[in-house]
PDB file of C-alpha atoms and ligand atoms in Angstrom:
ATOM      1  CA  MET A   1       0.277  -0.069  -0.183  1.00  0.00           C
ATOM      2  CA  ILE A   2       1.685   3.700  -0.835  1.00  0.00           C
ATOM      3  CA  GLU A   3       0.435   7.053   0.528  1.00  0.00           C
ATOM      4  CA  LEU A   4       1.067   9.430  -1.973  1.00  0.00           C
ATOM      5  CA  CYS A   5       0.835  12.724   0.292  1.00  0.00           C
ATOM      6  CA  LEU A   6       1.247  15.514  -2.497  1.00  0.00           C
ATOM      7  CA  VAL A   7       2.349  18.666  -0.748  1.00  0.00           C
ATOM      8  CA  GLY A   8       1.464  21.752  -1.619  1.00  0.00           C
ATOM      9  CA  ILE A   9       5.061  23.902  -1.673  1.00  0.00           C
ATOM     10  CA  GLY A  10       3.707  27.826  -2.197  1.00  0.00           C
ATOM     11  CA  SER A  11       5.016  29.177  -5.978  1.00  0.00           C
ATOM     12  CA  GLY A  12       8.284  30.235  -5.002  1.00  0.00           C
ATOM     13  CA  ASP A  13      10.010  31.401  -1.719  1.00  0.00           C
ATOM     14  CA  PRO A  14      10.653  28.195   0.699  1.00  0.00           C
ATOM     15  CA  ASP A  15       8.934  30.101   3.480  1.00  0.00           C
ATOM     16  CA  HIS A  16       5.648  29.855   2.427  1.00  0.00           C
ATOM     17  CA  LEU A  17       5.645  26.237   2.957  1.00  0.00           C
ATOM     18  CA  THR A  18       3.056  25.615   6.118  1.00  0.00           C
ATOM     19  CA  SER A  19       3.614  23.918   9.099  1.00  0.00           C
ATOM     20  CA  GLU A  20       1.448  20.600   8.146  1.00  0.00           C
ATOM     21  CA  ALA A  21       3.448  20.625   5.112  1.00  0.00           C
ATOM     22  CA  ILE A  22       7.149  20.086   6.751  1.00  0.00           C
ATOM     23  CA  ARG A  23       5.372  18.082   9.146  1.00  0.00           C
ATOM     24  CA  ALA A  24       4.203  16.073   5.937  1.00  0.00           C
ATOM     25  CA  LEU A  25       7.669  15.887   4.269  1.00  0.00           C
ATOM     26  CA  ASN A  26       9.414  14.902   7.366  1.00  0.00           C
ATOM     27  CA  GLY A  27       6.486  12.062   7.788  1.00  0.00           C
ATOM     28  CA  ALA A  28       7.497  10.842   4.411  1.00  0.00           C
ATOM     29  CA  ASP A  29       9.741   7.434   3.922  1.00  0.00           C
ATOM     30  CA  LEU A  30      10.640   8.746  -0.070  1.00  0.00           C
ATOM     31  CA  ILE A  31      10.241  12.349  -1.279  1.00  0.00           C
ATOM     32  CA  LEU A  32       9.676  12.229  -4.970  1.00  0.00           C
ATOM     33  CA  ILE A  33      11.502  15.151  -6.695  1.00  0.00           C
ATOM     34  CA  PRO A  34      11.033  15.792 -10.428  1.00  0.00           C
ATOM     35  CA  THR A  35      14.263  17.061 -12.336  1.00  0.00           C
ATOM     36  CA  LYS A  36      13.444  17.636 -16.314  1.00  0.00           C
ATOM     37  CA  GLY A  37      10.699  17.980 -18.630  1.00  0.00           C
ATOM     38  CA  GLU A  38       9.267  21.599 -18.545  1.00  0.00           C
ATOM     39  CA  GLU A  39       9.750  21.786 -15.246  1.00  0.00           C
ATOM     40  CA  LYS A  40      12.046  24.951 -15.269  1.00  0.00           C
ATOM     41  CA  ALA A  41      15.755  24.020 -14.034  1.00  0.00           C
ATOM     42  CA  ASP A  42      15.472  26.799 -10.910  1.00  0.00           C
ATOM     43  CA  LEU A  43      12.240  24.631  -9.665  1.00  0.00           C
ATOM     44  CA  ALA A  44      13.810  21.494  -9.798  1.00  0.00           C
ATOM     45  CA  ASP A  45      16.554  23.726  -7.290  1.00  0.00           C
ATOM     46  CA  LEU A  46      13.911  25.231  -5.296  1.00  0.00           C
ATOM     47  CA  ARG A  47      12.472  21.920  -4.154  1.00  0.00           C
ATOM     48  CA  ARG A  48      15.747  20.810  -3.120  1.00  0.00           C
ATOM     49  CA  GLU A  49      16.427  23.804  -1.542  1.00  0.00           C
ATOM     50  CA  VAL A  50      13.148  23.096   0.381  1.00  0.00           C
ATOM     51  CA  VAL A  51      14.365  19.382   1.795  1.00  0.00           C
ATOM     52  CA  ALA A  52      18.070  20.855   2.689  1.00  0.00           C
ATOM     53  CA  ARG A  53      16.252  23.871   4.780  1.00  0.00           C
ATOM     54  CA  LEU A  54      13.189  21.999   6.124  1.00  0.00           C
ATOM     55  CA  VAL A  55      13.579  18.145   5.671  1.00  0.00           C
ATOM     56  CA  THR A  56      15.875  16.609   8.261  1.00  0.00           C
ATOM     57  CA  GLY A  57      16.498  13.049   8.181  1.00  0.00           C
ATOM     58  CA  LYS A  58      14.288  10.157   7.998  1.00  0.00           C
ATOM     59  CA  PRO A  59      12.688  10.786   4.163  1.00  0.00           C
ATOM     60  CA  LYS A  60      15.099   9.117   1.674  1.00  0.00           C
ATOM     61  CA  VAL A  61      15.067  11.676  -1.349  1.00  0.00           C
ATOM     62  CA  ALA A  62      15.300  10.186  -4.890  1.00  0.00           C
ATOM     63  CA  GLU A  63      15.055  12.654  -8.181  1.00  0.00           C
ATOM     64  CA  PHE A  64      14.098  11.319 -11.723  1.00  0.00           C
ATOM     65  CA  GLY A  65      13.366  13.155 -14.735  1.00  0.00           C
ATOM     66  CA  LEU A  66      10.336  13.586 -16.335  1.00  0.00           C
ATOM     67  CA  PRO A  67       9.885  13.706 -19.870  1.00  0.00           C
ATOM     68  CA  SER A  68       8.651  16.207 -22.413  1.00  0.00           C
ATOM     69  CA  ARG A  69       5.815  16.343 -24.113  1.00  0.00           C
ATOM     70  CA  ASP A  70       5.667  15.113 -27.242  1.00  0.00           C
ATOM     71  CA  GLU A  71       4.669  17.909 -29.472  1.00  0.00           C
ATOM     72  CA  ALA A  72       4.188  15.937 -32.668  1.00  0.00           C
ATOM     73  CA  THR A  73       0.939  14.201 -31.017  1.00  0.00           C
ATOM     74  CA  PRO A  74      -2.286  15.738 -32.267  1.00  0.00           C
ATOM     75  CA  GLY A  75      -4.278  17.659 -30.469  1.00  0.00           C
ATOM     76  CA  TYR A  76      -3.654  19.528 -27.185  1.00  0.00           C
ATOM     77  CA  LEU A  77      -5.848  17.383 -24.692  1.00  0.00           C
ATOM     78  CA  ASP A  78      -4.217  14.166 -26.412  1.00  0.00           C
ATOM     79  CA  ARG A  79      -1.056  15.508 -25.690  1.00  0.00           C
ATOM     80  CA  VAL A  80      -1.133  15.786 -22.657  1.00  0.00           C
ATOM     81  CA  ASN A  81      -2.783  13.226 -21.447  1.00  0.00           C
ATOM     82  CA  ASP A  82      -0.699  11.227 -23.724  1.00  0.00           C
ATOM     83  CA  TRP A  83       2.321  13.434 -21.485  1.00  0.00           C
ATOM     84  CA  HIS A  84       0.390  12.297 -18.430  1.00  0.00           C
ATOM     85  CA  ASP A  85       0.567   8.371 -19.238  1.00  0.00           C
ATOM     86  CA  ALA A  86       4.049   8.666 -19.689  1.00  0.00           C
ATOM     87  CA  ILE A  87       4.276  10.854 -15.888  1.00  0.00           C
ATOM     88  CA  ALA A  88       2.256   8.026 -14.175  1.00  0.00           C
ATOM     89  CA  SER A  89       4.307   5.020 -15.090  1.00  0.00           C
ATOM     90  CA  LEU A  90       7.246   6.999 -13.707  1.00  0.00           C
ATOM     91  CA  TRP A  91       6.332   8.177 -10.948  1.00  0.00           C
ATOM     92  CA  GLY A  92       5.211   4.182 -10.518  1.00  0.00           C
ATOM     93  CA  GLU A  93       9.039   2.892 -11.660  1.00  0.00           C
ATOM     94  CA  ALA A  94      10.456   5.778  -8.618  1.00  0.00           C
ATOM     95  CA  ILE A  95       8.297   3.895  -6.642  1.00  0.00           C
ATOM     96  CA  ASP A  96       8.576   0.317  -7.136  1.00  0.00           C
ATOM     97  CA  THR A  97      12.459   1.538  -7.068  1.00  0.00           C
ATOM     98  CA  HIS A  98      12.914   3.073  -4.134  1.00  0.00           C
ATOM     99  CA  LEU A  99       9.688   1.443  -1.880  1.00  0.00           C
ATOM    100  CA  PRO A 100       9.078  -1.830  -2.957  1.00  0.00           C
ATOM    101  CA  ASP A 101       7.672  -2.685   0.201  1.00  0.00           C
ATOM    102  CA  GLY A 102       5.391   0.471  -0.060  1.00  0.00           C
ATOM    103  CA  GLY A 103       5.072   3.173   2.816  1.00  0.00           C
ATOM    104  CA  ARG A 104       4.529   7.081   2.290  1.00  0.00           C
ATOM    105  CA  VAL A 105       6.015   8.378  -0.740  1.00  0.00           C
ATOM    106  CA  ALA A 106       5.789  12.548  -1.227  1.00  0.00           C
ATOM    107  CA  LEU A 107       5.884  14.790  -4.216  1.00  0.00           C
ATOM    108  CA  MET A 108       6.053  18.322  -3.540  1.00  0.00           C
ATOM    109  CA  ILE A 109       3.364  20.744  -5.481  1.00  0.00           C
ATOM    110  CA  TRP A 110       4.425  24.028  -7.193  1.00  0.00           C
ATOM    111  CA  GLY A 111       1.619  26.306  -5.370  1.00  0.00           C
ATOM    112  CA  ASP A 112      -1.282  23.800  -4.660  1.00  0.00           C
ATOM    113  CA  PRO A 113      -2.217  20.453  -6.182  1.00  0.00           C
ATOM    114  CA  SER A 114      -5.973  22.516  -6.738  1.00  0.00           C
ATOM    115  CA  LEU A 115      -5.432  24.992  -9.205  1.00  0.00           C
ATOM    116  CA  TYR A 116      -3.420  24.209 -13.082  1.00  0.00           C
ATOM    117  CA  ASP A 117      -1.399  21.340 -11.472  1.00  0.00           C
ATOM    118  CA  SER A 118      -2.344  17.574 -12.944  1.00  0.00           C
ATOM    119  CA  SER A 119      -1.053  15.437 -10.297  1.00  0.00           C
ATOM    120  CA  LEU A 120      -4.293  14.586  -8.769  1.00  0.00           C
ATOM    121  CA  ARG A 121      -4.971  13.958 -12.558  1.00  0.00           C
ATOM    122  CA  ILE A 122      -1.872  11.324 -12.383  1.00  0.00           C
ATOM    123  CA  ALA A 123      -2.264   9.701  -9.299  1.00  0.00           C
ATOM    124  CA  ASP A 124      -5.557   8.360 -10.452  1.00  0.00           C
ATOM    125  CA  ARG A 125      -3.959   6.635 -13.155  1.00  0.00           C
ATOM    126  CA  LEU A 126      -1.890   4.902 -10.527  1.00  0.00           C
ATOM    127  CA  ARG A 127      -4.763   3.918  -9.101  1.00  0.00           C
ATOM    128  CA  GLN A 128      -6.464   2.673 -12.666  1.00  0.00           C
ATOM    129  CA  ALA A 129      -3.436   0.590 -13.330  1.00  0.00           C
ATOM    130  CA  GLY A 130      -3.861  -1.447 -10.150  1.00  0.00           C
ATOM    131  CA  ARG A 131      -1.822   0.029  -7.746  1.00  0.00           C
ATOM    132  CA  GLU A 132      -3.204   0.587  -3.965  1.00  0.00           C
ATOM    133  CA  VAL A 133      -2.877   3.949  -3.593  1.00  0.00           C
ATOM    134  CA  ALA A 134      -4.558   6.490  -1.014  1.00  0.00           C
ATOM    135  CA  VAL A 135      -4.008  10.217  -2.091  1.00  0.00           C
ATOM    136  CA  ARG A 136      -3.507  13.396   0.946  1.00  0.00           C
ATOM    137  CA  VAL A 137      -3.405  16.621  -0.048  1.00  0.00           C
ATOM    138  CA  ILE A 138      -1.625  18.647   1.619  1.00  0.00           C
ATOM    139  CA  PRO A 139      -2.935  22.114   0.589  1.00  0.00           C
ATOM    140  CA  GLY A 140       0.090  25.306  -0.575  1.00  0.00           C
ATOM    141  CA  ILE A 141      -0.232  29.398  -1.230  1.00  0.00           C
ATOM    142  CA  THR A 142      -1.367  29.518  -5.120  1.00  0.00           C
ATOM    143  CA  SER A 143      -0.221  32.014  -7.123  1.00  0.00           C
ATOM    144  CA  LEU A 144      -2.692  33.821  -7.599  1.00  0.00           C
ATOM    145  CA  GLN A 145      -2.528  34.347  -3.743  1.00  0.00           C
ATOM    146  CA  LEU A 146       0.609  35.412  -3.868  1.00  0.00           C
ATOM    147  CA  LEU A 147      -0.359  37.924  -7.060  1.00  0.00           C
ATOM    148  CA  THR A 148      -3.528  39.390  -4.479  1.00  0.00           C
ATOM    149  CA  ALA A 149      -0.886  39.343  -1.147  1.00  0.00           C
ATOM    150  CA  ARG A 150       1.770  41.508  -3.381  1.00  0.00           C
ATOM    151  CA  HIS A 151      -0.062  43.846  -4.827  1.00  0.00           C
ATOM    152  CA  ALA A 152      -2.227  44.086  -1.762  1.00  0.00           C
ATOM    153  CA  ILE A 153      -5.415  43.897  -3.579  1.00  0.00           C
ATOM    154  CA  PRO A 154      -8.975  41.419  -3.222  1.00  0.00           C
ATOM    155  CA  LEU A 155      -9.590  39.271  -5.265  1.00  0.00           C
ATOM    156  CA  ASN A 156     -12.886  40.084  -5.722  1.00  0.00           C
ATOM    157  CA  THR A 157     -15.309  42.790  -6.145  1.00  0.00           C
ATOM    158  CA  LEU A 158     -17.735  43.219  -3.843  1.00  0.00           C
ATOM    159  CA  GLY A 159     -20.259  40.227  -4.150  1.00  0.00           C
ATOM    160  CA  GLY A 160     -18.752  39.969  -7.791  1.00  0.00           C
ATOM    161  CA  PRO A 161     -17.765  36.908 -10.022  1.00  0.00           C
ATOM    162  CA  VAL A 162     -14.088  35.659 -10.374  1.00  0.00           C
ATOM    163  CA  GLN A 163     -13.199  33.767 -13.012  1.00  0.00           C
ATOM    164  CA  ILE A 164      -9.615  31.746 -13.488  1.00  0.00           C
ATOM    165  CA  THR A 165      -8.577  30.929 -16.517  1.00  0.00           C
ATOM    166  CA  THR A 166      -6.024  30.983 -19.468  1.00  0.00           C
ATOM    167  CA  GLY A 167      -3.968  32.674 -21.741  1.00  0.00           C
ATOM    168  CA  ARG A 168      -4.957  30.059 -23.909  1.00  0.00           C
ATOM    169  CA  GLN A 169      -8.756  31.090 -23.392  1.00  0.00           C
ATOM    170  CA  LEU A 170      -8.390  34.739 -23.006  1.00  0.00           C
ATOM    171  CA  ARG A 171      -7.093  34.938 -26.155  1.00  0.00           C
ATOM    172  CA  ASP A 172      -9.763  32.382 -28.029  1.00  0.00           C
ATOM    173  CA  HIS A 173     -12.573  33.603 -26.683  1.00  0.00           C
ATOM    174  CA  GLY A 174     -12.749  37.480 -25.623  1.00  0.00           C
ATOM    175  CA  TRP A 175     -13.853  38.290 -22.016  1.00  0.00           C
ATOM    176  CA  PRO A 176     -16.055  35.971 -20.826  1.00  0.00           C
ATOM    177  CA  GLU A 177     -19.682  37.363 -20.075  1.00  0.00           C
ATOM    178  CA  GLY A 178     -21.000  38.315 -17.006  1.00  0.00           C
ATOM    179  CA  VAL A 179     -17.234  38.614 -14.687  1.00  0.00           C
ATOM    180  CA  ALA A 180     -15.992  41.547 -12.997  1.00  0.00           C
ATOM    181  CA  THR A 181     -12.368  39.522 -12.302  1.00  0.00           C
ATOM    182  CA  LEU A 182     -10.697  38.404 -14.508  1.00  0.00           C
ATOM    183  CA  ALA A 183      -7.314  35.967 -13.341  1.00  0.00           C
ATOM    184  CA  VAL A 184      -5.231  34.085 -15.983  1.00  0.00           C
ATOM    185  CA  MET A 185      -2.555  31.967 -15.696  1.00  0.00           C
ATOM    186  CA  LEU A 186      -0.280  29.842 -17.903  1.00  0.00           C
ATOM    187  CA  ASP A 187      -0.286  32.845 -20.490  1.00  0.00           C
ATOM    188  CA  GLY A 188       2.764  32.260 -22.988  1.00  0.00           C
ATOM    189  CA  GLY A 189       2.413  35.096 -24.959  1.00  0.00           C
ATOM    190  CA  CYS A 190       0.526  37.904 -23.065  1.00  0.00           C
ATOM    191  CA  ALA A 191      -3.322  37.452 -24.331  1.00  0.00           C
ATOM    192  CA  PHE A 192      -4.462  40.783 -22.616  1.00  0.00           C
ATOM    193  CA  THR A 193      -2.928  42.237 -25.861  1.00  0.00           C
ATOM    194  CA  THR A 194      -6.165  41.064 -27.685  1.00  0.00           C
ATOM    195  CA  LEU A 195      -8.811  42.510 -25.605  1.00  0.00           C
ATOM    196  CA  PRO A 196     -10.102  46.427 -26.002  1.00  0.00           C
ATOM    197  CA  PRO A 197      -7.818  48.060 -23.077  1.00  0.00           C
ATOM    198  CA  ASP A 198     -10.451  50.624 -22.282  1.00  0.00           C
ATOM    199  CA  GLY A 199     -11.789  50.963 -18.764  1.00  0.00           C
ATOM    200  CA  VAL A 200     -10.225  47.640 -17.553  1.00  0.00           C
ATOM    201  CA  THR A 201      -7.416  47.850 -14.652  1.00  0.00           C
ATOM    202  CA  ILE A 202      -4.275  44.845 -14.638  1.00  0.00           C
ATOM    203  CA  TRP A 203      -1.965  43.687 -11.457  1.00  0.00           C
ATOM    204  CA  TRP A 204       0.118  41.520 -13.095  1.00  0.00           C
ATOM    205  CA  GLY A 205       3.680  39.456 -11.227  1.00  0.00           C
ATOM    206  CA  ALA A 206       6.351  37.164 -12.502  1.00  0.00           C
ATOM    207  CA  TYR A 207       8.103  34.981 -10.844  1.00  0.00           C
ATOM    208  CA  LEU A 208       6.732  35.757  -7.761  1.00  0.00           C
ATOM    209  CA  GLY A 209       7.860  34.660  -4.453  1.00  0.00           C
ATOM    210  CA  MET A 210      11.301  34.539  -5.960  1.00  0.00           C
ATOM    211  CA  ALA A 211      14.600  36.505  -5.938  1.00  0.00           C
ATOM    212  CA  GLN A 212      13.805  37.980  -9.499  1.00  0.00           C
ATOM    213  CA  GLU A 213      10.051  38.845  -8.864  1.00  0.00           C
ATOM    214  CA  MET A 214       8.666  41.804 -10.299  1.00  0.00           C
ATOM    215  CA  LEU A 215       5.216  43.203 -10.325  1.00  0.00           C
ATOM    216  CA  ALA A 216       3.257  45.893 -12.590  1.00  0.00           C
ATOM    217  CA  SER A 217      -0.169  47.287 -12.529  1.00  0.00           C
ATOM    218  CA  GLY A 218      -2.845  50.358 -13.565  1.00  0.00           C
ATOM    219  CA  PRO A 219      -5.114  51.203 -16.363  1.00  0.00           C
ATOM    220  CA  LEU A 220      -4.538  48.001 -18.958  1.00  0.00           C
ATOM    221  CA  ALA A 221      -3.707  50.645 -21.905  1.00  0.00           C
ATOM    222  CA  GLU A 222      -0.831  52.243 -19.929  1.00  0.00           C
ATOM    223  CA  ALA A 223       0.178  48.963 -18.178  1.00  0.00           C
ATOM    224  CA  GLY A 224      -0.240  46.555 -21.301  1.00  0.00           C
ATOM    225  CA  PRO A 225       2.689  47.954 -22.721  1.00  0.00           C
ATOM    226  CA  HIS A 226       5.532  47.942 -19.918  1.00  0.00           C
ATOM    227  CA  ILE A 227       4.505  44.716 -18.851  1.00  0.00           C
ATOM    228  CA  VAL A 228       4.192  43.531 -22.795  1.00  0.00           C
ATOM    229  CA  ALA A 229       8.340  44.916 -22.816  1.00  0.00           C
ATOM    230  CA  THR A 230       9.486  44.158 -19.085  1.00  0.00           C
ATOM    231  CA  ARG A 231       8.182  40.223 -19.649  1.00  0.00           C
ATOM    232  CA  ALA A 232      10.076  39.915 -22.760  1.00  0.00           C
ATOM    233  CA  ALA A 233      13.138  41.230 -21.355  1.00  0.00           C
ATOM    234  CA  ALA A 234      13.048  39.467 -18.347  1.00  0.00           C
ATOM    235  CA  ARG A 235      12.109  36.033 -20.612  1.00  0.00           C
ATOM    236  CA  ALA A 236      15.735  36.901 -22.057  1.00  0.00           C
ATOM    237  CA  ASP A 237      17.196  37.748 -19.285  1.00  0.00           C
ATOM    238  CA  HIS A 238      16.556  34.668 -17.647  1.00  0.00           C
ATOM    239  CA  GLY A 239      15.516  32.245 -20.079  1.00  0.00           C
ATOM    240  CA  TRP A 240      12.164  31.527 -18.690  1.00  0.00           C
ATOM    241  CA  ILE A 241       9.438  33.136 -17.070  1.00  0.00           C
ATOM    242  CA  MET A 242       6.650  32.602 -15.221  1.00  0.00           C
ATOM    243  CA  ASP A 243       3.534  34.884 -14.761  1.00  0.00           C
ATOM    244  CA  ILE A 244       0.350  35.614 -13.735  1.00  0.00           C
ATOM    245  CA  TYR A 245      -2.306  38.724 -13.899  1.00  0.00           C
ATOM    246  CA  LEU A 246      -5.747  39.885 -12.705  1.00  0.00           C
ATOM    247  CA  LEU A 247      -7.836  41.947 -15.163  1.00  0.00           C
ATOM    248  CA  ARG A 248     -10.189  43.533 -13.824  1.00  0.00           C
ATOM    249  CA  ARG A 249     -13.239  45.564 -15.422  1.00  0.00           C
ATOM    250  CA  ASP A 250     -13.600  49.453 -13.820  1.00  0.00           C
ATOM    251  CA  ASP A 251     -17.459  48.857 -14.911  1.00  0.00           C
ATOM    252  CA  PRO A 252     -17.960  45.563 -14.214  1.00  0.00           C
ATOM    253  CA  PRO A 253     -20.448  43.841 -16.439  1.00  0.00           C
ATOM    254  CA  ALA A 254     -22.107  42.371 -13.495  1.00  0.00           C
ATOM    255  CA  ASP A 255     -23.118  45.736 -11.635  1.00  0.00           C
ATOM    256  CA  ARG A 256     -24.264  47.107 -14.326  1.00  0.00           C
TER     257      ARG A 256
HETATM  258  C1  SAM B   1       0.893  24.859 -14.105  1.00  0.00           C
HETATM  259  S1  SAM B   1       0.438  25.855 -13.368  1.00  0.00           S
HETATM  260  C2  SAM B   1       0.912  25.914 -11.893  1.00  0.00           C
HETATM  261  C3  SAM B   1       0.303  26.921 -10.741  1.00  0.00           C
HETATM  262  C4  SAM B   1      -0.176  26.048  -9.275  1.00  0.00           C
HETATM  263  N1  SAM B   1      -0.276  25.015  -9.058  1.00  0.00           N
HETATM  264  C5  SAM B   1      -0.338  27.360  -8.388  1.00  0.00           C
HETATM  265  O1  SAM B   1      -1.400  27.366  -7.210  1.00  0.00           O
HETATM  266  O2  SAM B   1      -0.188  28.220  -8.524  1.00  0.00           O
HETATM  267  C6  SAM B   1       1.594  27.378 -13.630  1.00  0.00           C
HETATM  268  C7  SAM B   1       1.847  28.289 -13.919  1.00  0.00           C
HETATM  269  O3  SAM B   1       1.306  28.841 -12.361  1.00  0.00           O
HETATM  270  C8  SAM B   1       1.664  30.809 -12.499  1.00  0.00           C
HETATM  271  N2  SAM B   1       2.253  30.830 -11.120  1.00  0.00           N
HETATM  272  C9  SAM B   1       2.751  30.118 -11.019  1.00  0.00           C
HETATM  273  N3  SAM B   1       4.234  30.282  -9.930  1.00  0.00           N
HETATM  274  C10 SAM B   1       4.421  31.302 -10.573  1.00  0.00           C
HETATM  275  C11 SAM B   1       5.406  32.289  -9.953  1.00  0.00           C
HETATM  276  N4  SAM B   1       5.609  32.301  -8.609  1.00  0.00           N
HETATM  277  N5  SAM B   1       4.773  34.031 -10.171  1.00  0.00           N
HETATM  278  C12 SAM B   1       4.396  33.858 -11.113  1.00  0.00           C
HETATM  279  N6  SAM B   1       3.107  33.026 -11.661  1.00  0.00           N
HETATM  280  C13 SAM B   1       3.597  31.903 -11.135  1.00  0.00           C
HETATM  281  C14 SAM B   1       1.964  31.251 -13.815  1.00  0.00           C
HETATM  282  O4  SAM B   1       0.477  30.832 -14.346  1.00  0.00           O
HETATM  283  C15 SAM B   1       2.295  29.761 -15.030  1.00  0.00           C
HETATM  284  O5  SAM B   1       1.941  30.042 -15.805  1.00  0.00           O
END
C-alpha cells in the first residue's frame, strides 16, 4: 500500500510552506523530485532547497527525470493525456525502485495541487493501473494568492464573480460574459493584448516569491505595453518566465 502525499509548497519561496507541509515531508519515507521535462531547472532547485532547509534525516530523497510533451501528437488534450500517462509510469517505476515494500511517498507540488496542476489526475492513473494508492493533499499558497497579496488587492469586487482562466482561453474566446474579474495563468504570450483596453485595470506579477520577483499594475492601456516589454526582457535575461495577472473591469458588467 502506498500513501501518496501531494504537498503544496507555495510558488517560489520556501518560507511559504505551512507547518503541515513541513510535517508531511518529514513524515514521508520517500520524497520524489522531478528534474527535467517542462520543469525549469530553477524549480527543481527550489525543491532541493526545501529539502535542504526543512527536511531532517529520515526520508529518502530520489530525483527522477520527467519526459517532455511530444509536440508531434496532434491535439492539445491528447498530447497532455499522453504526457500524463508517461509521468504516471515514471512515478510508478520510481516508487517500485525506492519503496518496494510500500510506505509514504511525498511529492512537492508547485503552489497548490488544486490549481492548474495535474498531479491529482496523474495519481488517479496509478489507481486505474491497479495500484493500491491512498492520496492525501496538503494545501499550499497559490501563485494567485501571492499575486493579490503582493499588490494588496482583494481577489473579487464586492459580491462579484471571479473567473480563473488561461492565456489560451482568453486569446481564443475573449472576456467571458458577466465576469468582473479575470485571473489569467499559463499565458505564454500576453493574451491581454487582444482585449480592448479601455476601462480595464491589470495587476501583473512574475517570478512571485523568488529573487527575481517583478510587479506592475495600472490601467491596461498604459500598463499593458510596459508589461509586454518588461516580460520580454525578463524572459531573455533568465531564459524562462512564469507570470500571472488579474484583470478587472472598472465598470463590471455584473454590477451594471
Ligand atoms: C502549471 S501552473 C501551476 C499553478 C500552481 N499550482 C499554483 O497553485 O499557483 C503554472 C502557472 O502558474 C503561475 N505561476 C506559478 N508560479 C508562479 C510564480 N512564482 N510567479 C508568477 N506566476 C506563477 C503562472 O501563470 C504559470 O504559468
